[in-house]
Tab-separated table of C-alpha atoms in Angstrom:
chain	number	residue	atom	x	y	z
A	1	MET	CA	-4.636	27.938	-5.295
A	2	LYS	CA	-3.715	31.500	-6.280
A	3	LYS	CA	-1.219	32.802	-8.795
A	4	ARG	CA	1.984	34.234	-7.359
A	5	ILE	CA	5.413	35.486	-8.366
A	6	GLY	CA	8.427	33.447	-7.254
A	7	VAL	CA	8.467	30.442	-4.927
A	8	VAL	CA	5.370	28.222	-4.682
A	9	PRO	CA	4.983	26.760	-1.161
A	10	GLY	CA	5.325	22.984	-1.089
A	11	VAL	CA	7.064	22.718	-4.468
A	12	GLU	CA	10.779	21.938	-4.413
A	13	ILE	CA	13.319	22.624	-7.147
A	14	GLY	CA	13.817	19.373	-9.041
A	15	ASP	CA	10.263	18.120	-8.477
A	16	ILE	CA	8.933	16.247	-11.488
A	17	PHE	CA	5.482	16.013	-13.045
A	18	PHE	CA	4.172	13.609	-15.671
A	19	PHE	CA	1.146	15.667	-16.742
A	20	ARG	CA	0.639	19.382	-17.473
A	21	MET	CA	-2.446	19.348	-15.266
A	22	GLU	CA	-0.253	18.469	-12.265
A	23	LEU	CA	1.600	21.770	-12.747
A	24	SER	CA	-1.708	23.587	-12.452
A	25	LEU	CA	-2.887	21.623	-9.423
A	26	VAL	CA	0.172	22.584	-7.359
A	27	GLY	CA	0.118	26.224	-8.532
A	28	LEU	CA	3.373	26.061	-10.471
A	29	HIS	CA	1.982	26.842	-13.948
A	30	PHE	CA	-1.760	27.233	-14.511
A	31	PRO	CA	-2.332	27.087	-18.321
A	32	SER	CA	-2.788	23.505	-19.519
A	33	MET	CA	-1.531	24.319	-23.029
A	34	ALA	CA	0.136	27.758	-23.174
A	35	GLY	CA	3.838	27.953	-22.386
A	36	ILE	CA	3.665	31.316	-20.580
A	37	ASP	CA	1.699	32.004	-17.399
A	38	TYR	CA	1.162	35.597	-16.275
A	39	MET	CA	-1.047	37.800	-14.133
A	40	ALA	CA	-1.958	41.448	-13.693
A	41	VAL	CA	-0.147	43.059	-10.758
A	42	LYS	CA	-2.314	44.768	-8.160
A	43	GLY	CA	-1.302	47.914	-6.299
A	44	GLY	CA	1.617	50.333	-6.681
A	45	GLU	CA	2.852	52.083	-9.804
A	46	SER	CA	2.513	48.909	-11.865
A	47	GLU	CA	-1.247	48.486	-11.154
A	48	GLY	CA	-2.754	46.338	-13.897
A	49	GLU	CA	0.605	45.574	-15.528
A	50	ARG	CA	0.932	41.970	-16.688
A	51	LEU	CA	4.052	40.162	-15.497
A	52	ALA	CA	5.261	36.680	-16.401
A	53	LEU	CA	5.079	34.092	-13.604
A	54	SER	CA	6.337	30.895	-15.234
A	55	ILE	CA	7.226	29.314	-18.539
A	56	VAL	CA	7.249	25.722	-19.756
A	57	ALA	CA	10.162	25.113	-22.137
A	58	SER	CA	9.365	22.014	-24.173
A	59	GLY	CA	11.459	22.649	-27.262
A	60	GLY	CA	8.432	23.420	-29.430
A	61	TYR	CA	10.112	26.514	-30.812
A	62	ASP	CA	13.663	25.144	-30.915
A	63	ASP	CA	14.509	26.619	-27.516
A	64	ASN	CA	18.220	26.374	-26.735
A	65	ALA	CA	18.803	23.861	-23.936
A	66	GLU	CA	22.581	23.376	-24.107
A	67	ASP	CA	23.567	25.462	-21.059
A	68	PRO	CA	21.759	24.149	-17.958
A	69	ASP	CA	21.699	27.618	-16.365
A	70	VAL	CA	20.706	29.616	-19.450
A	71	LEU	CA	17.497	29.317	-21.449
A	72	VAL	CA	16.805	31.141	-24.704
A	73	TYR	CA	13.029	31.020	-24.886
A	74	SER	CA	10.967	31.737	-27.986
A	75	GLY	CA	7.758	33.755	-27.672
A	76	GLN	CA	4.334	32.272	-28.323
A	77	GLY	CA	2.139	32.422	-31.395
A	78	GLY	CA	2.814	32.729	-35.117
A	79	SER	CA	3.266	29.013	-35.779
A	80	ALA	CA	1.810	27.446	-38.904
A	81	SER	CA	-1.143	25.104	-38.512
A	82	ARG	CA	-3.355	23.058	-40.789
A	83	ASP	CA	-5.575	25.999	-41.703
A	84	LYS	CA	-3.200	28.974	-41.446
A	85	GLU	CA	0.290	29.980	-42.468
A	86	ALA	CA	3.097	31.069	-40.155
A	87	SER	CA	3.069	34.750	-39.207
A	88	ASP	CA	5.026	37.288	-37.176
A	89	GLN	CA	4.611	36.922	-33.429
A	90	GLN	CA	2.797	39.794	-31.726
A	91	LEU	CA	3.751	41.616	-28.529
A	92	VAL	CA	0.569	40.618	-26.726
A	93	ARG	CA	-0.504	38.366	-23.847
A	94	GLY	CA	2.376	36.106	-22.740
A	95	ASN	CA	4.951	37.796	-24.967
A	96	LEU	CA	4.045	41.188	-23.530
A	97	ALA	CA	4.223	39.774	-19.991
A	98	LEU	CA	7.756	38.471	-20.641
A	99	GLU	CA	8.776	41.877	-22.007
A	100	ARG	CA	7.363	43.619	-18.921
A	101	SER	CA	9.140	41.129	-16.633
A	102	PHE	CA	12.396	41.843	-18.478
A	103	HIS	CA	12.085	45.530	-17.573
A	104	ARG	CA	10.716	44.946	-14.054
A	105	GLY	CA	13.287	42.232	-13.208
A	106	ASN	CA	10.887	39.883	-11.401
A	107	GLU	CA	11.637	36.187	-10.911
A	108	VAL	CA	10.168	33.732	-13.405
A	109	ARG	CA	9.665	30.034	-12.654
A	110	VAL	CA	11.063	27.713	-15.340
A	111	ILE	CA	9.707	24.238	-15.994
A	112	ARG	CA	11.605	22.068	-18.475
A	113	GLY	CA	9.649	19.580	-20.555
A	114	LEU	CA	11.855	16.595	-21.405
A	115	ASN	CA	11.172	13.539	-23.541
A	116	ILE	CA	11.907	10.306	-21.663
A	117	ASN	CA	10.941	8.051	-24.571
A	118	LEU	CA	9.150	8.270	-27.915
A	119	VAL	CA	5.726	8.762	-26.352
A	120	SER	CA	6.269	10.140	-22.833
A	121	LYS	CA	7.379	13.470	-21.444
A	122	VAL	CA	8.270	14.604	-17.941
A	123	TYR	CA	8.223	18.167	-16.597
A	124	VAL	CA	11.037	19.266	-14.286
A	125	TYR	CA	10.803	22.360	-12.095
A	126	ASP	CA	14.172	24.021	-12.637
A	127	GLY	CA	13.813	26.927	-10.204
A	128	LEU	CA	13.788	30.717	-10.546
A	129	TYR	CA	15.242	32.648	-13.463
A	130	LYS	CA	15.461	36.304	-14.487
A	131	ILE	CA	15.150	37.654	-18.023
A	132	GLN	CA	18.394	39.346	-19.062
A	133	GLU	CA	17.794	40.062	-22.750
A	134	SER	CA	14.976	40.273	-25.281
A	135	TRP	CA	15.095	40.645	-29.076
A	136	THR	CA	13.417	39.608	-32.300
A	137	GLU	CA	14.835	37.441	-35.059
A	138	LYS	CA	13.701	35.526	-38.114
A	139	GLY	CA	12.574	31.974	-37.401
A	140	LYS	CA	12.780	28.970	-39.716
A	141	SER	CA	9.510	30.064	-41.302
A	142	GLY	CA	10.981	33.459	-42.196
A	143	CYS	CA	8.663	35.245	-39.762
A	144	ASN	CA	9.688	37.386	-36.787
A	145	MET	CA	9.944	35.666	-33.409
A	146	PHE	CA	10.486	37.133	-29.956
A	147	LYS	CA	13.469	35.733	-28.071
A	148	TYR	CA	14.138	35.992	-24.344
A	149	LYS	CA	17.347	35.030	-22.587
A	150	LEU	CA	16.682	33.771	-19.060
A	151	VAL	CA	19.508	33.124	-16.601
A	152	ARG	CA	19.106	30.929	-13.534
A	153	ILE	CA	19.484	32.669	-10.185
A	154	PRO	CA	22.675	31.317	-8.513
A	155	GLY	CA	22.660	29.205	-5.354
A	156	GLN	CA	19.702	26.975	-6.207
A	157	PRO	CA	19.869	23.153	-6.078
A	158	ALA	CA	20.676	21.433	-9.373
A	159	ALA	CA	17.710	20.190	-11.390
A	160	PHE	CA	17.977	20.350	-15.190
A	161	ALA	CA	21.777	20.220	-14.821
A	162	THR	CA	21.398	16.772	-13.234
A	163	TRP	CA	19.462	15.548	-16.259
A	164	LYS	CA	22.203	16.864	-18.557
A	165	SER	CA	24.841	15.000	-16.520
A	166	ILE	CA	22.898	11.730	-16.716
A	167	GLN	CA	22.681	12.059	-20.489
A	168	LYS	CA	26.467	12.383	-20.658
A	169	TRP	CA	26.923	9.311	-18.428
A	170	LYS	CA	24.756	7.253	-20.766
A	171	GLU	CA	26.882	8.350	-23.720
A	172	SER	CA	30.301	7.959	-22.064
A	173	SER	CA	31.217	7.104	-18.465
A	174	ARG	CA	30.058	7.984	-14.968
A	175	VAL	CA	32.412	9.912	-12.664
A	176	GLY	CA	33.376	7.715	-9.684
A	177	LEU	CA	32.296	4.527	-11.446
A	178	ILE	CA	33.555	1.311	-9.802
A	179	LEU	CA	31.461	-1.269	-11.671
A	180	PRO	CA	29.249	-0.698	-14.725
A	181	ASP	CA	26.962	-3.543	-13.620
A	182	LEU	CA	26.852	-4.730	-10.024
A	183	THR	CA	24.491	-7.551	-11.023
A	184	SER	CA	26.930	-9.160	-13.512
A	185	GLY	CA	24.081	-9.601	-15.970
A	186	ALA	CA	21.590	-11.066	-13.489
A	187	GLU	CA	19.244	-8.173	-14.270
A	188	SER	CA	18.123	-7.113	-17.751
A	189	THR	CA	19.026	-3.516	-16.824
A	190	PRO	CA	22.553	-2.843	-15.477
A	191	VAL	CA	23.049	-1.366	-12.001
A	192	SER	CA	26.076	0.915	-11.606
A	193	LEU	CA	28.277	0.955	-8.504
A	194	VAL	CA	29.615	4.455	-7.800
A	195	ASN	CA	31.707	6.130	-5.093
A	196	GLU	CA	32.373	9.872	-5.259
A	197	VAL	CA	32.901	10.204	-1.494
A	198	ASP	CA	36.008	8.223	-0.505
A	199	ASP	CA	38.338	5.412	-1.623
A	200	GLU	CA	36.148	2.441	-0.641
A	201	LYS	CA	35.944	0.077	-3.608
A	202	GLY	CA	32.561	-1.428	-2.862
A	203	PRO	CA	30.320	-3.083	-0.260
A	204	ALA	CA	31.125	-6.377	1.457
A	205	TYR	CA	30.866	-9.423	-0.792
A	206	PHE	CA	27.439	-10.955	-1.379
A	207	THR	CA	25.877	-13.139	-4.064
A	208	TYR	CA	23.558	-11.200	-6.345
A	209	SER	CA	20.138	-12.849	-6.591
A	210	PRO	CA	17.235	-11.089	-8.362
A	211	THR	CA	14.479	-12.805	-6.377
A	212	VAL	CA	13.633	-14.233	-2.968
A	213	GLU	CA	14.674	-17.797	-2.105
A	214	TYR	CA	12.377	-20.030	-0.060
A	215	SER	CA	12.985	-23.446	1.429
A	216	LYS	CA	10.142	-25.978	1.120
A	217	SER	CA	9.013	-25.327	4.663
A	218	PHE	CA	8.039	-21.787	3.703
A	219	LYS	CA	5.316	-22.673	1.234
A	220	LEU	CA	2.602	-20.092	1.943
A	221	ALA	CA	-0.458	-21.284	0.076
A	222	GLN	CA	-1.854	-24.131	-1.941
A	223	PRO	CA	-1.580	-23.719	-5.713
A	224	SER	CA	-4.733	-22.400	-7.372
A	225	TYR	CA	-6.124	-22.645	-10.871
A	226	ALA	CA	-4.350	-20.652	-13.591
A	227	CYS	CA	-6.263	-18.097	-15.630
A	228	ASN	CA	-7.524	-18.962	-19.109
A	229	CYS	CA	-6.407	-15.734	-20.808
A	230	HIS	CA	-4.584	-16.564	-24.050
A	231	ASP	CA	-3.242	-13.080	-24.815
A	232	ALA	CA	-3.118	-10.827	-21.764
A	233	CYS	CA	-5.377	-10.429	-18.766
A	234	GLN	CA	-7.801	-7.561	-19.318
A	235	PRO	CA	-9.393	-5.256	-16.713
A	236	GLY	CA	-13.038	-6.110	-16.175
A	237	ASP	CA	-12.740	-9.680	-17.453
A	238	SER	CA	-14.992	-11.531	-15.017
A	239	SER	CA	-13.820	-14.914	-16.319
A	240	CYS	CA	-10.152	-14.289	-15.415
A	241	SER	CA	-9.329	-16.236	-12.248
A	242	CYS	CA	-6.352	-13.971	-11.492
A	243	ILE	CA	-8.584	-10.888	-11.501
A	244	LYS	CA	-11.059	-12.728	-9.280
A	245	LYS	CA	-8.279	-13.445	-6.769
A	246	ASN	CA	-7.593	-9.678	-6.720
A	247	GLY	CA	-11.162	-8.945	-5.660
A	248	GLY	CA	-12.406	-8.310	-9.191
A	249	ASP	CA	-10.128	-5.296	-9.729
A	250	PHE	CA	-7.003	-5.164	-11.859
A	251	PRO	CA	-4.137	-4.144	-9.515
A	252	TYR	CA	-2.203	-2.206	-12.170
A	253	THR	CA	-2.952	0.361	-14.867
A	254	THR	CA	-2.322	-0.464	-18.532
A	255	ASN	CA	1.215	0.956	-18.278
A	256	GLY	CA	2.088	-1.141	-15.226
A	257	VAL	CA	1.598	1.491	-12.516
A	258	LEU	CA	0.113	0.281	-9.231
A	259	ALA	CA	-3.496	1.475	-9.083
A	260	CYS	CA	-3.971	1.066	-5.331
A	261	ARG	CA	-2.499	-0.770	-2.391
A	262	LYS	CA	-4.083	-4.060	-1.390
A	263	SER	CA	-3.740	-6.440	1.532
A	264	MET	CA	-2.348	-8.866	-1.070
A	265	ILE	CA	-1.858	-8.731	-4.846
A	266	TYR	CA	-1.998	-11.935	-6.878
A	267	GLU	CA	0.004	-11.927	-10.101
A	268	CYS	CA	-0.268	-14.437	-12.939
A	269	SER	CA	1.900	-17.519	-12.548
A	270	PRO	CA	4.131	-19.396	-15.018
A	271	SER	CA	1.272	-21.872	-15.478
A	272	CYS	CA	-1.035	-19.114	-16.758
A	273	PRO	CA	-1.227	-19.156	-20.590
A	274	CYS	CA	-1.196	-15.346	-20.868
A	275	ILE	CA	1.818	-13.684	-22.495
A	276	ARG	CA	5.053	-12.885	-20.692
A	277	ASN	CA	4.394	-9.129	-20.714
A	278	CYS	CA	0.836	-9.460	-19.405
A	279	LYS	CA	0.019	-6.413	-17.275
A	280	ASN	CA	-0.508	-8.717	-14.305
A	281	ARG	CA	3.156	-9.802	-14.277
A	282	VAL	CA	4.705	-6.493	-13.221
A	283	ILE	CA	7.292	-7.666	-10.682
A	284	GLN	CA	8.238	-10.821	-12.617
A	285	THR	CA	9.941	-9.024	-15.489
A	286	GLY	CA	12.768	-7.519	-13.417
A	287	LEU	CA	14.079	-3.989	-13.044
A	288	LYS	CA	12.457	-1.293	-15.180
A	289	THR	CA	14.580	1.705	-14.186
A	290	ARG	CA	18.311	2.413	-14.451
A	291	LEU	CA	19.467	2.143	-10.841
A	292	GLU	CA	22.739	3.063	-9.166
A	293	VAL	CA	24.249	1.874	-5.880
A	294	PHE	CA	26.244	4.796	-4.505
A	295	LYS	CA	28.278	5.683	-1.420
A	296	THR	CA	26.502	8.190	0.816
A	297	ARG	CA	28.378	10.613	3.041
A	298	ASP	CA	27.090	9.304	6.366
A	299	ARG	CA	24.847	6.230	5.846
A	300	GLY	CA	26.980	3.715	3.997
A	301	TRP	CA	25.773	2.615	0.581
A	302	GLY	CA	22.474	3.803	-0.868
A	303	LEU	CA	20.286	3.352	-3.925
A	304	ARG	CA	19.027	5.885	-6.476
A	305	SER	CA	17.805	6.014	-10.070
A	306	TRP	CA	19.104	7.678	-13.214
A	307	ASP	CA	15.528	7.730	-14.534
A	308	PRO	CA	12.507	9.700	-13.314
A	309	ILE	CA	10.132	7.396	-11.444
A	310	ARG	CA	6.401	7.953	-11.574
A	311	ALA	CA	4.344	7.387	-8.407
A	312	GLY	CA	3.169	3.778	-8.266
A	313	THR	CA	5.992	2.464	-10.445
A	314	PHE	CA	7.535	-0.877	-9.467
A	315	ILE	CA	11.186	-0.426	-8.480
A	316	CYS	CA	12.403	-3.818	-7.262
A	317	GLU	CA	11.521	-6.652	-4.934
A	318	TYR	CA	13.346	-7.487	-1.706
A	319	ALA	CA	15.500	-10.482	-2.643
A	320	GLY	CA	17.342	-12.748	-0.252
A	321	GLU	CA	16.941	-15.891	1.818
A	322	VAL	CA	13.805	-16.455	3.865
A	323	ILE	CA	14.889	-17.335	7.394
A	324	ASP	CA	13.026	-18.337	10.532
A	325	GLU	CA	12.866	-16.535	13.860
A	326	THR	CA	15.683	-18.646	15.348
A	327	ASN	CA	18.074	-17.762	12.549
A	328	ALA	CA	17.028	-14.123	12.832
A	329	ARG	CA	18.031	-14.119	16.504
A	330	GLN	CA	21.332	-15.823	15.716
A	331	ASP	CA	22.020	-13.205	13.043
A	332	GLY	CA	21.896	-10.594	15.773
A	333	GLU	CA	22.790	-7.187	14.341
A	334	ASN	CA	22.213	-8.216	10.722
A	335	LYS	CA	21.317	-4.938	9.020
A	336	TYR	CA	20.359	-6.627	5.755
A	337	VAL	CA	17.008	-7.995	6.859
A	338	PHE	CA	13.341	-7.335	6.123
A	339	HIS	CA	10.505	-8.183	8.540
A	340	THR	CA	6.877	-8.319	7.402
A	341	ASN	CA	5.692	-8.449	11.012
A	342	ARG	CA	7.113	-5.108	12.115
A	343	LEU	CA	4.987	-2.044	12.800
A	344	TYR	CA	5.002	0.430	9.905
A	345	SER	CA	3.783	4.013	9.853
A	346	SER	CA	0.324	4.208	8.304
A	347	PHE	CA	-0.310	6.469	5.320
A	348	LYS	CA	-2.935	7.019	2.671
A	349	TRP	CA	-1.815	6.707	-0.921
A	350	ASN	CA	-3.404	7.529	-4.284
A	351	PHE	CA	-6.643	8.872	-2.764
A	352	GLU	CA	-7.245	5.773	-0.660
A	353	THR	CA	-10.224	6.130	1.661
A	354	GLU	CA	-8.180	4.508	4.413
A	355	SER	CA	-4.634	3.337	4.972
A	356	THR	CA	-3.762	-0.276	4.099
A	357	GLU	CA	-1.247	-1.628	6.588
A	358	ASP	CA	-3.148	-4.807	7.556
A	359	PHE	CA	-1.650	-7.129	4.974
A	360	ASP	CA	-3.103	-10.556	4.243
A	361	ILE	CA	0.123	-12.460	4.925
A	362	PRO	CA	-0.471	-16.082	6.059
A	363	SER	CA	2.512	-16.049	8.423
A	364	PRO	CA	5.317	-13.588	9.242
A	365	VAL	CA	8.199	-13.647	6.786
A	366	ILE	CA	11.781	-12.582	7.486
A	367	ILE	CA	14.111	-12.110	4.514
A	368	SER	CA	17.870	-11.853	4.991
A	369	SER	CA	19.933	-10.320	2.182
A	370	LYS	CA	23.200	-10.529	4.099
A	371	ASN	CA	24.689	-13.322	1.980
A	372	SER	CA	22.537	-13.114	-1.143
A	373	GLY	CA	20.235	-10.371	-2.324
A	374	ASN	CA	19.647	-7.632	-4.860
A	375	VAL	CA	19.630	-3.828	-5.032
A	376	ALA	CA	16.931	-3.587	-2.347
A	377	ARG	CA	19.531	-4.447	0.318
A	378	PHE	CA	21.086	-1.013	-0.282
A	379	MET	CA	17.929	1.015	0.327
A	380	ASN	CA	18.383	3.071	3.474
A	381	HIS	CA	15.739	3.884	6.079
A	382	SER	CA	13.873	7.181	6.150
A	383	CYS	CA	11.170	8.412	8.492
A	384	SER	CA	9.669	10.171	5.426
A	385	PRO	CA	10.317	7.570	2.719
A	386	ASN	CA	9.622	7.894	-0.997
A	387	VAL	CA	9.150	4.126	-1.452
A	388	PHE	CA	6.702	1.667	0.129
A	389	TRP	CA	6.339	-2.111	0.085
A	390	GLN	CA	3.460	-4.251	-1.096
A	391	PRO	CA	3.051	-8.030	-0.591
A	392	ILE	CA	2.561	-9.923	-3.857
A	393	MET	CA	1.858	-13.602	-4.382
A	394	TYR	CA	2.447	-15.691	-7.473
A	395	GLU	CA	3.124	-19.343	-8.152
A	396	SER	CA	6.412	-20.924	-9.101
A	397	ASN	CA	7.063	-24.648	-9.575
A	398	ASN	CA	3.504	-25.431	-8.493
A	399	GLU	CA	3.897	-23.644	-5.174
A	400	ALA	CA	2.782	-20.136	-4.224
A	401	PHE	CA	5.251	-17.860	-2.457
A	402	LEU	CA	5.175	-14.334	-1.096
A	403	HIS	CA	7.271	-11.577	-2.659
A	404	ILE	CA	7.920	-8.131	-1.185
A	405	ALA	CA	7.731	-5.508	-3.940
A	406	PHE	CA	8.738	-1.859	-3.625
A	407	PHE	CA	6.805	0.896	-5.400
A	408	ALA	CA	7.339	4.654	-5.667
A	409	LYS	CA	5.259	6.501	-3.088
A	410	LYS	CA	5.411	9.714	-5.157
A	411	HIS	CA	7.097	11.024	-8.295
A	412	ILE	CA	10.842	10.656	-7.697
A	413	PRO	CA	13.339	12.837	-9.627
A	414	PRO	CA	16.555	11.276	-10.988
A	415	MET	CA	19.468	10.904	-8.547
A	416	THR	CA	17.157	11.114	-5.530
A	417	GLU	CA	17.978	8.482	-2.927
A	418	LEU	CA	15.362	5.731	-2.675
A	419	THR	CA	14.328	5.000	0.909
A	420	PHE	CA	11.667	3.080	2.820
A	421	ASP	CA	10.543	2.854	6.431
A	422	TYR	CA	12.282	-0.088	8.133
A	423	GLY	CA	9.486	-0.274	10.715
A	424	THR	CA	9.743	-0.880	14.449
A	425	PRO	CA	9.731	-4.216	16.331
A	426	ARG	CA	6.524	-5.335	17.986
A	427	SER	CA	6.511	-5.445	21.774
A	428	ASP	CA	4.790	-8.840	21.889
A	429	GLY	CA	7.936	-10.847	21.207
A	430	THR	CA	7.112	-11.671	17.598
A	431	ASP	CA	10.160	-9.790	16.318
A	432	ALA	CA	13.714	-11.067	16.573
A	433	GLU	CA	14.133	-9.757	20.116
A	434	ASN	CA	11.557	-8.611	22.644
A	435	ASN	CA	13.789	-5.741	23.705
A	436	PRO	CA	13.004	-2.126	22.706
A	437	GLU	CA	16.713	-1.263	22.574
A	438	PHE	CA	17.848	-4.307	20.598
A	439	GLY	CA	19.059	-3.235	17.157
A	440	LYS	CA	18.183	0.416	17.764
A	441	LYS	CA	20.316	2.789	15.681
A	442	LYS	CA	20.715	6.549	15.306
A	443	CYS	CA	18.654	7.821	12.371
A	444	LEU	CA	20.349	10.260	9.996
A	445	CYS	CA	17.576	10.548	7.403
A	446	GLY	CA	17.302	14.315	7.896
A	447	SER	CA	13.520	14.294	7.530
A	448	ALA	CA	11.422	16.927	9.292
A	449	LYS	CA	9.500	13.980	10.775
A	450	CYS	CA	12.617	12.074	11.857
A	451	ARG	CA	12.045	10.047	15.021
A	452	ASP	CA	15.829	10.027	15.716
A	453	TYR	CA	16.189	6.242	15.589
A	454	PHE	CA	15.428	3.200	13.473
A	455	TYR	CA	15.862	-0.591	13.700
């Protein structure tokens, strides 16, 4: 990966990163600590001149972040530390590169570092800026600081401005808001219902249910022994029966992110003595992100998040009523349905050595969310989805049932529609209809890999 001025191939405005090293890996900003990246220009009159390539604005120098299209950035250096006092900043290295870029007028990439909670930060690529002014002024320490005013080049997609809007919605009210909580309290986190497109007041009536509903005939496995963990299940604990059921590996990281896909994940059950927030109860504790059901321009209602979503984060499960093949046929063109036995595009995720589409599901499961369901029923299809599903088993009322959980396939910026691949029917008659045209619809996902239809 080489340094370059301007656009970095493969990186889109609004892309988010949870670690500084990720910025370096994609070629957006190479220094792991310094806020200014620069390089010496080769060729022409400016041979050897250092120009700024990118900056990371994290607020460490009280950078002004009020105007989403204007950034007043403070130069680097001069800060007090444990063994030295504050001093005047010097026109060297990154500061000199910014000064040269001010005079040369080259584009500078801006990455905004934003706190999402007390301990976590996310980095948002905000696009290309140009430096319009530079000056020096006294900082809080009384020492001279370099200041640079960067203005965003017009016509770029919104990125940081979207984050600013979300902050205002949390403090007041969302434009186009129909309902502040579609779930009526069924979820611990509210789900907004919003329409900024037309006058429709909401989707057709359904009963909100946060989990899947099975009849007795759909019991999938015999109950097994609960674990004997009295606090929380720990990775590497060979005595934990739940870890044994997962092949000896803990399925999630310590912060609840899916470590890798499996043919089946077994979570702790209510009969396990471990605590409620055990790291092996990820999908049982409900929604973690602030979701919004919104009206799309051409695909009905959709789902998106106000929060940034890290790759591997649990989003929601597919809730509804488990139905049999006969009922699925009778439902006909029911668009609120999930089939585990469909064919899904294979993909490798999180450095998997091979794709994992052969799930260990005892028998095909069809879930209808037409009459009752949760936010998952509003996720639209995409041929290049940002969400994938994972089968998860855990016990309830002394019976073990399958749950379909959705996880982020990659880092997902706020207000990005959440989509998954609906799959295609099998040709062996195991889907609702053994007819390649039955239920076939025009795909409007807009993906470069769009196959023009979906089911």
